[in-house]
Short mmCIF file of C-alpha atoms and ligand atoms in Angstrom, two decimals:
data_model
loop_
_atom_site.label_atom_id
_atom_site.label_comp_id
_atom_site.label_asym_id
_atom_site.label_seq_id
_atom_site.Cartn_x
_atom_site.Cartn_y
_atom_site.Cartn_z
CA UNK W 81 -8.93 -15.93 -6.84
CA UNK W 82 -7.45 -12.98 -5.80
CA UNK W 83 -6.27 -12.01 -2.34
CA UNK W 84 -8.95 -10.00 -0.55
CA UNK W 85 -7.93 -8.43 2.94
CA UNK W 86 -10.70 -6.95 5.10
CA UNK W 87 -10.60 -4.78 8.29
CA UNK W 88 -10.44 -1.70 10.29
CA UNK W 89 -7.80 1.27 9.50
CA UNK W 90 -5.17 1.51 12.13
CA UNK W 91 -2.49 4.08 12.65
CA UNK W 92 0.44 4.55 10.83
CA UNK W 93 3.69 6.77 11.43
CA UNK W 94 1.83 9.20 9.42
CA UNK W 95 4.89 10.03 7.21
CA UNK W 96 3.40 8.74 4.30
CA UNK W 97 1.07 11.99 4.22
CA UNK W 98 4.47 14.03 4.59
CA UNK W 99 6.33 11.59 1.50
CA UNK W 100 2.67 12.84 -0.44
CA UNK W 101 1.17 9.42 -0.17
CA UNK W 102 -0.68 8.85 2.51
CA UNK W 103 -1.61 5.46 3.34
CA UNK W 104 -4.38 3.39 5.36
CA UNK W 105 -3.11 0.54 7.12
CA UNK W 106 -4.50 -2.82 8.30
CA UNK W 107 -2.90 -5.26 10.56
CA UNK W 108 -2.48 -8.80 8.96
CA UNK W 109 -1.11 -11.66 10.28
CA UNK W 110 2.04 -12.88 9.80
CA UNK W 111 1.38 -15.72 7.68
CA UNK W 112 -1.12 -14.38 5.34
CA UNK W 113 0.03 -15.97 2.03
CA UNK W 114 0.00 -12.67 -0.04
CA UNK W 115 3.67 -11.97 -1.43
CA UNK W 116 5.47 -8.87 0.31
CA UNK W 117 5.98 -6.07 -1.93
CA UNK W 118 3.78 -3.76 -3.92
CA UNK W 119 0.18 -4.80 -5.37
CA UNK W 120 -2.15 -3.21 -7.97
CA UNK W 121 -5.18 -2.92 -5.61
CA UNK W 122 -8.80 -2.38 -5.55
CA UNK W 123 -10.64 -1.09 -2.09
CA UNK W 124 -14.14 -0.72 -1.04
CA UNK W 125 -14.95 1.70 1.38
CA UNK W 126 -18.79 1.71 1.79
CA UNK W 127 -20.63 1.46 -1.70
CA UNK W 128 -17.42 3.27 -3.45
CA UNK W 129 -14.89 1.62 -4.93
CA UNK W 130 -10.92 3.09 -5.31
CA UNK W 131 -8.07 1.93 -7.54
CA UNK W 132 -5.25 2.13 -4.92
CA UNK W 133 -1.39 1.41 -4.15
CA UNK W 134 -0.85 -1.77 -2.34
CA UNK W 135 1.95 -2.75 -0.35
CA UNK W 136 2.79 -5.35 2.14
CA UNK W 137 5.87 -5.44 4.08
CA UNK W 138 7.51 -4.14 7.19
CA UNK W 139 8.59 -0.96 5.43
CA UNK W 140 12.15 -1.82 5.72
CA UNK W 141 13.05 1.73 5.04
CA UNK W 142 11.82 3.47 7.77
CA UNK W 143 11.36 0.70 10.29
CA UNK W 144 13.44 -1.63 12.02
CA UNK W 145 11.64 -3.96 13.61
CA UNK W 146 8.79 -3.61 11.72
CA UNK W 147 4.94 -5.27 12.17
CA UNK W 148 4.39 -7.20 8.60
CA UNK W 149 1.52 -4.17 7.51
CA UNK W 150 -0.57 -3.80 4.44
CA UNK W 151 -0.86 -0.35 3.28
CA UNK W 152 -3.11 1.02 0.37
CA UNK W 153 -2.91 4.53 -1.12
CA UNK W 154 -6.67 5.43 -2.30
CA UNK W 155 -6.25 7.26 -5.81
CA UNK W 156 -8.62 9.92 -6.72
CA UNK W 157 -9.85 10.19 -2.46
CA UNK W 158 -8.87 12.46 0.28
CA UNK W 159 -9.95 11.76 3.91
CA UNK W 160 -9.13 9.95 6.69
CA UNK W 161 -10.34 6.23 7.10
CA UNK W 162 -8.84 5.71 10.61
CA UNK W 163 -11.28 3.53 11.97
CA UNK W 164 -13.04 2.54 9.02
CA UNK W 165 -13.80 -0.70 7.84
CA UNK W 166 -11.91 -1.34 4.17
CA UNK W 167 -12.16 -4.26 1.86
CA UNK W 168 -8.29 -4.64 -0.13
CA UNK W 169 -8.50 -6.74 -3.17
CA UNK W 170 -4.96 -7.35 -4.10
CA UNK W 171 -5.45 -7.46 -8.29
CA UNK W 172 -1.59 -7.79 -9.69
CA UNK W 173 1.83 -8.42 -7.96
CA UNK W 174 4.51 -5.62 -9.33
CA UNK W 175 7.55 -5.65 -7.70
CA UNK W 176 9.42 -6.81 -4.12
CA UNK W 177 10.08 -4.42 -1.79
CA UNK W 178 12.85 -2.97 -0.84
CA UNK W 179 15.33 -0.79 1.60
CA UNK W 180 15.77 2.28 0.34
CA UNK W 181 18.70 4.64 1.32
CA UNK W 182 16.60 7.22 1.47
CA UNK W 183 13.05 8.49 2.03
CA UNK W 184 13.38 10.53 -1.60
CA UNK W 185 14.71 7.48 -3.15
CA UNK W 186 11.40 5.89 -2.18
CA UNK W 187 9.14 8.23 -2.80
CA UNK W 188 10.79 8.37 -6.45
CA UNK W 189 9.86 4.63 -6.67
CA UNK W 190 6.80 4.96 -5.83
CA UNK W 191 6.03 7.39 -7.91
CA UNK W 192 6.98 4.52 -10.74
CA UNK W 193 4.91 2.19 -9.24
CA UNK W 194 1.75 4.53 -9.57
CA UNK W 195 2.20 4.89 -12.91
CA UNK W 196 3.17 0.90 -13.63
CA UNK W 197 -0.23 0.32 -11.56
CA UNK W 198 -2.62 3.27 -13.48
CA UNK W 199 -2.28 0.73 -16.51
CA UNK W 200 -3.20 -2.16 -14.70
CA UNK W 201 -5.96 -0.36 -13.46
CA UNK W 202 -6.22 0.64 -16.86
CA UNK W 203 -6.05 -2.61 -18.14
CA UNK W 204 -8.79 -4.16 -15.70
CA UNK W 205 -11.17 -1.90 -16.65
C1 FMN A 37 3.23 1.87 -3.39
C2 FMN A 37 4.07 1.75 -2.14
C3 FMN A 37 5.28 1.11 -2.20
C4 FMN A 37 6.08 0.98 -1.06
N1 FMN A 37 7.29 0.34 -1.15
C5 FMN A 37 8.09 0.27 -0.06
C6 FMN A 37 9.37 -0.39 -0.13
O1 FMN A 37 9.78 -0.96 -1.16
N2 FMN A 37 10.15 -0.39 0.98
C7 FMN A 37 9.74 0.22 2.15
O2 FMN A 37 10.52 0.20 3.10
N3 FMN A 37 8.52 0.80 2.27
C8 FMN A 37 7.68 0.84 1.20
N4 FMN A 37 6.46 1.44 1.29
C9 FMN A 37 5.97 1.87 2.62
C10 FMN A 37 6.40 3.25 3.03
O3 FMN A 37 7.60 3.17 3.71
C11 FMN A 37 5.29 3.81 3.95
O4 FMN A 37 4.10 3.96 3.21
C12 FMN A 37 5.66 5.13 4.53
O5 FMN A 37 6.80 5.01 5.31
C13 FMN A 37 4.51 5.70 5.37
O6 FMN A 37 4.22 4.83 6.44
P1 FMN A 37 3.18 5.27 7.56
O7 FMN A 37 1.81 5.17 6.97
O8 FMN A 37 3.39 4.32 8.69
O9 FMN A 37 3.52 6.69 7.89
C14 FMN A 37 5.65 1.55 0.17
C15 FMN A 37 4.40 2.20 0.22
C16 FMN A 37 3.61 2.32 -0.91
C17 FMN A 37 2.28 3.02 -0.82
#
């Protein structure tokens, strides 16, 4: 079975919309048994369902002290779910995250990871 997180979007930093991937966030708690690091995800929003960009961490990065987050970037939407109920199913672990030096050297690896999780996607049909 695969991991399936549901709740209502909180706020983020809102840098991820600067970085070009904006991100809805849930809060999960600390000892949810899903892996940190980035996921090949699938999230309902209503009747409509989104490949996404999963990650769960405390965004080492650009936090310190971090809350442990999960974060999904919807492809193919634009909007804002603040507030929203979501359902995150996580489908395929693809790599551990990570402290980047910088916020380009990020966003350049997560611009891999969307296109190592488009074939998953791909790949689940
Ligand atoms: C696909 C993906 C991979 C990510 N990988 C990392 C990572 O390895 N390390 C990290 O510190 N943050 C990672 N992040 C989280 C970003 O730091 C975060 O989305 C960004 O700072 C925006 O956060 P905000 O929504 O609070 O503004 C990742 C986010 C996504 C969507």
């Amino acid at each position: 079975m695969n991991p399936v997180i549901e709740g209502s979007v909180i706020g983020g930093h809102q840098l991820g919309r600067r970085l070009g991937y904006p991100t809805a966030n849930l809060a999960i708690p600390d000892d949810l048994a899903v892996k940190n690091g980035v996921w090949a995800a699938k999230v309902r929003v209503g009747k409509t369902l989104y490949g996404a960009l999963g990650y769960v961490g405390r965004k080492p990065t650009v936090d310190q002290n971090g809350q442990r987050v999960l974060e999904v970037h919807l492809l193919d939407f634009s909007g804002d779910l603040y507030g929203q109920n979501i359902r995150v199913e996580l489908l395929q672990y693809v790599r551990e995250e990570r402290r980047f030096d910088s916020t380009e050297r990020l966003l350049q690896q997560i611009d891999r990871d969307k296109q190592a999780i488009l074939k998953i996607l791909t790949s689940c049909g």
